[in-house]
């Protein structure tokens, strides 16, 4: 089940990144979850920056089905990711909260009536008698509630009111505990992921294949080829746009190592590239519609350090070139020197963008030759 708790007919929803302007209501959640079974009650409970809600189904099988299908989904296109757990609560009592928060979708309030009937049977003979009250909580909570009722009798308060206040406090405590556990679980997952990355970095073996991740959605396979082929003889690559990853095949492991050392963690179109050696066993081939195989011109370049200064050879139309380059990156200076144009970008990251877009770009029938200074 991938849940901390055993299955229950009551689900706890933890809704993260929900826009403040979104009008989350019980009826909205009811419409989302009603297809999985009969819903008895829904209670939205906001605590700080995180929205939480309870959904009680009439049958435990319906709750399991709803959790399986809705876990990890978003309740709106703008956000509101769902984390769903089986709740500690045995039943959801709406009598203990503000009426505007909870909604009953039952034909009748059977559970509430049972609670009221049990309260009406309480008879206090004297201060030494034990007070028996049927509750929906554990025996420990029952004992606490009995003591609170005895105190309430001494000071003239209603036993019914005391029980409600006690259950409300317990409800808040459960919410806080679940939220704190979720934070701890999230931190542990992040720690495990970091340890896995460290292990990969320490024990990876050199290879002529690289796997590149964290690729910006705007980057195409041709742009990626133009970039990496500058720092090693790149034969071909496969780009998975959906996963924003790519597998690159170089001529040999030395070429791949140079490209990895020069471009790993470099900012490329607003995202830092993450590069690891990849132990590919056969030639690259596309396996699904999300993958794109790209084979470049196999032009060999002299490997030089990355620089923010670029030279464009064989072109004299400085104004047109300036307008073209401005569409891709920010220029610090541009000038004509002999038979080539010298462009100084504001930083090396802007220069990498220009290299990736305009390498071997055809301008008036001729390919643009771009070099780092």
PDB file of N, CA and C in Angstrom, residues 14-52:
ATOM      1  N   UNK A  14      -3.188  15.176   2.086  1.00  0.00           N
ATOM      2  CA  UNK A  14      -2.272  16.299   2.310  1.00  0.00           C
ATOM      3  C   UNK A  14      -2.054  16.954   0.950  1.00  0.00           C
ATOM      4  N   UNK A  15      -2.512  18.189   0.818  1.00  0.00           N
ATOM      5  CA  UNK A  15      -2.532  18.873  -0.482  1.00  0.00           C
ATOM      6  C   UNK A  15      -1.482  19.972  -0.473  1.00  0.00           C
ATOM      7  N   UNK A  16      -0.440  19.816  -1.271  1.00  0.00           N
ATOM      8  CA  UNK A  16       0.667  20.769  -1.286  1.00  0.00           C
ATOM      9  C   UNK A  16       0.618  21.630  -2.545  1.00  0.00           C
ATOM     10  N   UNK A  17       1.188  22.840  -2.424  1.00  0.00           N
ATOM     11  CA  UNK A  17       1.331  23.766  -3.566  1.00  0.00           C
ATOM     12  C   UNK A  17      -0.015  24.147  -4.181  1.00  0.00           C
ATOM     13  N   UNK A  18      -1.036  24.243  -3.361  1.00  0.00           N
ATOM     14  CA  UNK A  18      -2.346  24.672  -3.864  1.00  0.00           C
ATOM     15  C   UNK A  18      -2.395  26.200  -3.865  1.00  0.00           C
ATOM     16  N   UNK A  19      -2.733  26.834  -4.997  1.00  0.00           N
ATOM     17  CA  UNK A  19      -2.814  28.299  -5.037  1.00  0.00           C
ATOM     18  C   UNK A  19      -3.786  28.828  -3.982  1.00  0.00           C
ATOM     19  N   UNK A  20      -3.393  29.921  -3.319  1.00  0.00           N
ATOM     20  CA  UNK A  20      -4.238  30.487  -2.264  1.00  0.00           C
ATOM     21  C   UNK A  20      -5.581  30.939  -2.812  1.00  0.00           C
ATOM     22  N   UNK A  21      -5.615  31.300  -4.077  1.00  0.00           N
ATOM     23  CA  UNK A  21      -6.845  31.821  -4.665  1.00  0.00           C
ATOM     24  C   UNK A  21      -7.836  30.715  -5.034  1.00  0.00           C
ATOM     25  N   UNK A  22      -7.392  29.442  -4.972  1.00  0.00           N
ATOM     26  CA  UNK A  22      -8.282  28.369  -5.394  1.00  0.00           C
ATOM     27  C   UNK A  22      -9.317  28.079  -4.314  1.00  0.00           C
ATOM     28  N   UNK A  23     -10.605  28.079  -4.662  1.00  0.00           N
ATOM     29  CA  UNK A  23     -11.667  27.872  -3.657  1.00  0.00           C
ATOM     30  C   UNK A  23     -11.900  26.397  -3.365  1.00  0.00           C
ATOM     31  N   UNK A  24     -11.058  25.796  -2.550  1.00  0.00           N
ATOM     32  CA  UNK A  24     -11.201  24.384  -2.211  1.00  0.00           C
ATOM     33  C   UNK A  24     -12.403  24.188  -1.288  1.00  0.00           C
ATOM     34  N   UNK A  25     -13.306  23.298  -1.688  1.00  0.00           N
ATOM     35  CA  UNK A  25     -14.501  23.035  -0.892  1.00  0.00           C
ATOM     36  C   UNK A  25     -14.701  21.531  -0.723  1.00  0.00           C
ATOM     37  N   UNK A  26     -15.561  21.166   0.227  1.00  0.00           N
ATOM     38  CA  UNK A  26     -15.895  19.757   0.424  1.00  0.00           C
ATOM     39  C   UNK A  26     -16.573  19.183  -0.812  1.00  0.00           C
ATOM     40  N   UNK A  27     -17.460  19.953  -1.422  1.00  0.00           N
ATOM     41  CA  UNK A  27     -18.170  19.478  -2.620  1.00  0.00           C
ATOM     42  C   UNK A  27     -17.209  19.243  -3.786  1.00  0.00           C
ATOM     43  N   UNK A  28     -16.159  20.076  -3.871  1.00  0.00           N
ATOM     44  CA  UNK A  28     -15.171  19.896  -4.938  1.00  0.00           C
ATOM     45  C   UNK A  28     -14.453  18.557  -4.769  1.00  0.00           C
ATOM     46  N   UNK A  29     -14.041  18.245  -3.522  1.00  0.00           N
ATOM     47  CA  UNK A  29     -13.387  16.967  -3.264  1.00  0.00           C
ATOM     48  C   UNK A  29     -14.363  15.807  -3.458  1.00  0.00           C
ATOM     49  N   UNK A  30     -15.620  16.021  -3.097  1.00  0.00           N
ATOM     50  CA  UNK A  30     -16.634  14.978  -3.276  1.00  0.00           C
ATOM     51  C   UNK A  30     -16.764  14.600  -4.751  1.00  0.00           C
ATOM     52  N   UNK A  31     -16.810  15.609  -5.618  1.00  0.00           N
ATOM     53  CA  UNK A  31     -16.925  15.343  -7.054  1.00  0.00           C
ATOM     54  C   UNK A  31     -15.709  14.598  -7.594  1.00  0.00           C
ATOM     55  N   UNK A  32     -14.521  14.867  -7.003  1.00  0.00           N
ATOM     56  CA  UNK A  32     -13.303  14.205  -7.462  1.00  0.00           C
ATOM     57  C   UNK A  32     -13.237  12.745  -7.026  1.00  0.00           C
ATOM     58  N   UNK A  33     -13.749  12.436  -5.835  1.00  0.00           N
ATOM     59  CA  UNK A  33     -13.550  11.114  -5.239  1.00  0.00           C
ATOM     60  C   UNK A  33     -14.797  10.240  -5.239  1.00  0.00           C
ATOM     61  N   UNK A  34     -15.944  10.763  -5.648  1.00  0.00           N
ATOM     62  CA  UNK A  34     -17.185  10.000  -5.556  1.00  0.00           C
ATOM     63  C   UNK A  34     -17.222   8.805  -6.498  1.00  0.00           C
ATOM     64  N   UNK A  35     -16.441   8.836  -7.571  1.00  0.00           N
ATOM     65  CA  UNK A  35     -16.481   7.747  -8.548  1.00  0.00           C
ATOM     66  C   UNK A  35     -15.898   6.450  -7.999  1.00  0.00           C
ATOM     67  N   UNK A  36     -15.187   6.507  -6.865  1.00  0.00           N
ATOM     68  CA  UNK A  36     -14.556   5.311  -6.308  1.00  0.00           C
ATOM     69  C   UNK A  36     -15.430   4.602  -5.272  1.00  0.00           C
ATOM     70  N   UNK A  37     -16.552   5.214  -4.888  1.00  0.00           N
ATOM     71  CA  UNK A  37     -17.437   4.577  -3.922  1.00  0.00           C
ATOM     72  C   UNK A  37     -18.271   5.600  -3.179  1.00  0.00           C
ATOM     73  N   UNK A  38     -19.130   5.085  -2.292  1.00  0.00           N
ATOM     74  CA  UNK A  38     -20.015   5.949  -1.514  1.00  0.00           C
ATOM     75  C   UNK A  38     -19.232   6.675  -0.422  1.00  0.00           C
ATOM     76  N   UNK A  39     -19.341   7.986  -0.426  1.00  0.00           N
ATOM     77  CA  UNK A  39     -18.645   8.818   0.557  1.00  0.00           C
ATOM     78  C   UNK A  39     -19.615   9.212   1.666  1.00  0.00           C
ATOM     79  N   UNK A  40     -19.202   8.990   2.916  1.00  0.00           N
ATOM     80  CA  UNK A  40     -20.027   9.379   4.057  1.00  0.00           C
ATOM     81  C   UNK A  40     -19.831  10.843   4.432  1.00  0.00           C
ATOM     82  N   UNK A  41     -18.554  11.233   4.601  1.00  0.00           N
ATOM     83  CA  UNK A  41     -18.266  12.573   5.103  1.00  0.00           C
ATOM     84  C   UNK A  41     -16.951  13.090   4.531  1.00  0.00           C
ATOM     85  N   UNK A  42     -16.846  14.406   4.470  1.00  0.00           N
ATOM     86  CA  UNK A  42     -15.601  15.071   4.081  1.00  0.00           C
ATOM     87  C   UNK A  42     -15.362  16.235   5.026  1.00  0.00           C
ATOM     88  N   UNK A  43     -14.119  16.377   5.450  1.00  0.00           N
ATOM     89  CA  UNK A  43     -13.753  17.470   6.356  1.00  0.00           C
ATOM     90  C   UNK A  43     -12.452  18.093   5.883  1.00  0.00           C
ATOM     91  N   UNK A  44     -12.494  19.371   5.535  1.00  0.00           N
ATOM     92  CA  UNK A  44     -11.284  20.109   5.164  1.00  0.00           C
ATOM     93  C   UNK A  44     -10.730  20.778   6.408  1.00  0.00           C
ATOM     94  N   UNK A  45      -9.431  20.600   6.620  1.00  0.00           N
ATOM     95  CA  UNK A  45      -8.803  21.140   7.821  1.00  0.00           C
ATOM     96  C   UNK A  45      -7.511  21.817   7.401  1.00  0.00           C
ATOM     97  N   UNK A  46      -7.445  23.129   7.477  1.00  0.00           N
ATOM     98  CA  UNK A  46      -6.261  23.875   7.056  1.00  0.00           C
ATOM     99  C   UNK A  46      -5.344  24.109   8.245  1.00  0.00           C
ATOM    100  N   UNK A  47      -4.084  23.778   8.016  1.00  0.00           N
ATOM    101  CA  UNK A  47      -3.082  23.988   9.068  1.00  0.00           C
ATOM    102  C   UNK A  47      -1.860  24.646   8.442  1.00  0.00           C
ATOM    103  N   UNK A  48      -1.672  25.941   8.639  1.00  0.00           N
ATOM    104  CA  UNK A  48      -0.523  26.639   8.078  1.00  0.00           C
ATOM    105  C   UNK A  48      -0.607  26.721   6.571  1.00  0.00           C
ATOM    106  N   UNK A  49       0.500  26.403   5.914  1.00  0.00           N
ATOM    107  CA  UNK A  49       0.580  26.523   4.464  1.00  0.00           C
ATOM    108  C   UNK A  49       0.081  25.269   3.740  1.00  0.00           C
ATOM    109  N   UNK A  50      -0.238  24.234   4.493  1.00  0.00           N
ATOM    110  CA  UNK A  50      -0.663  22.977   3.891  1.00  0.00           C
ATOM    111  C   UNK A  50      -2.145  22.745   4.134  1.00  0.00           C
ATOM    112  N   UNK A  51      -2.854  22.365   3.086  1.00  0.00           N
ATOM    113  CA  UNK A  51      -4.267  22.003   3.211  1.00  0.00           C
ATOM    114  C   UNK A  51      -4.373  20.513   3.472  1.00  0.00           C
ATOM    115  N   UNK A  52      -5.233  20.157   4.421  1.00  0.00           N
ATOM    116  CA  UNK A  52      -5.472  18.754   4.725  1.00  0.00           C
ATOM    117  C   UNK A  52      -6.968  18.501   4.706  1.00  0.00           C
TER     118      UNK A  52
END
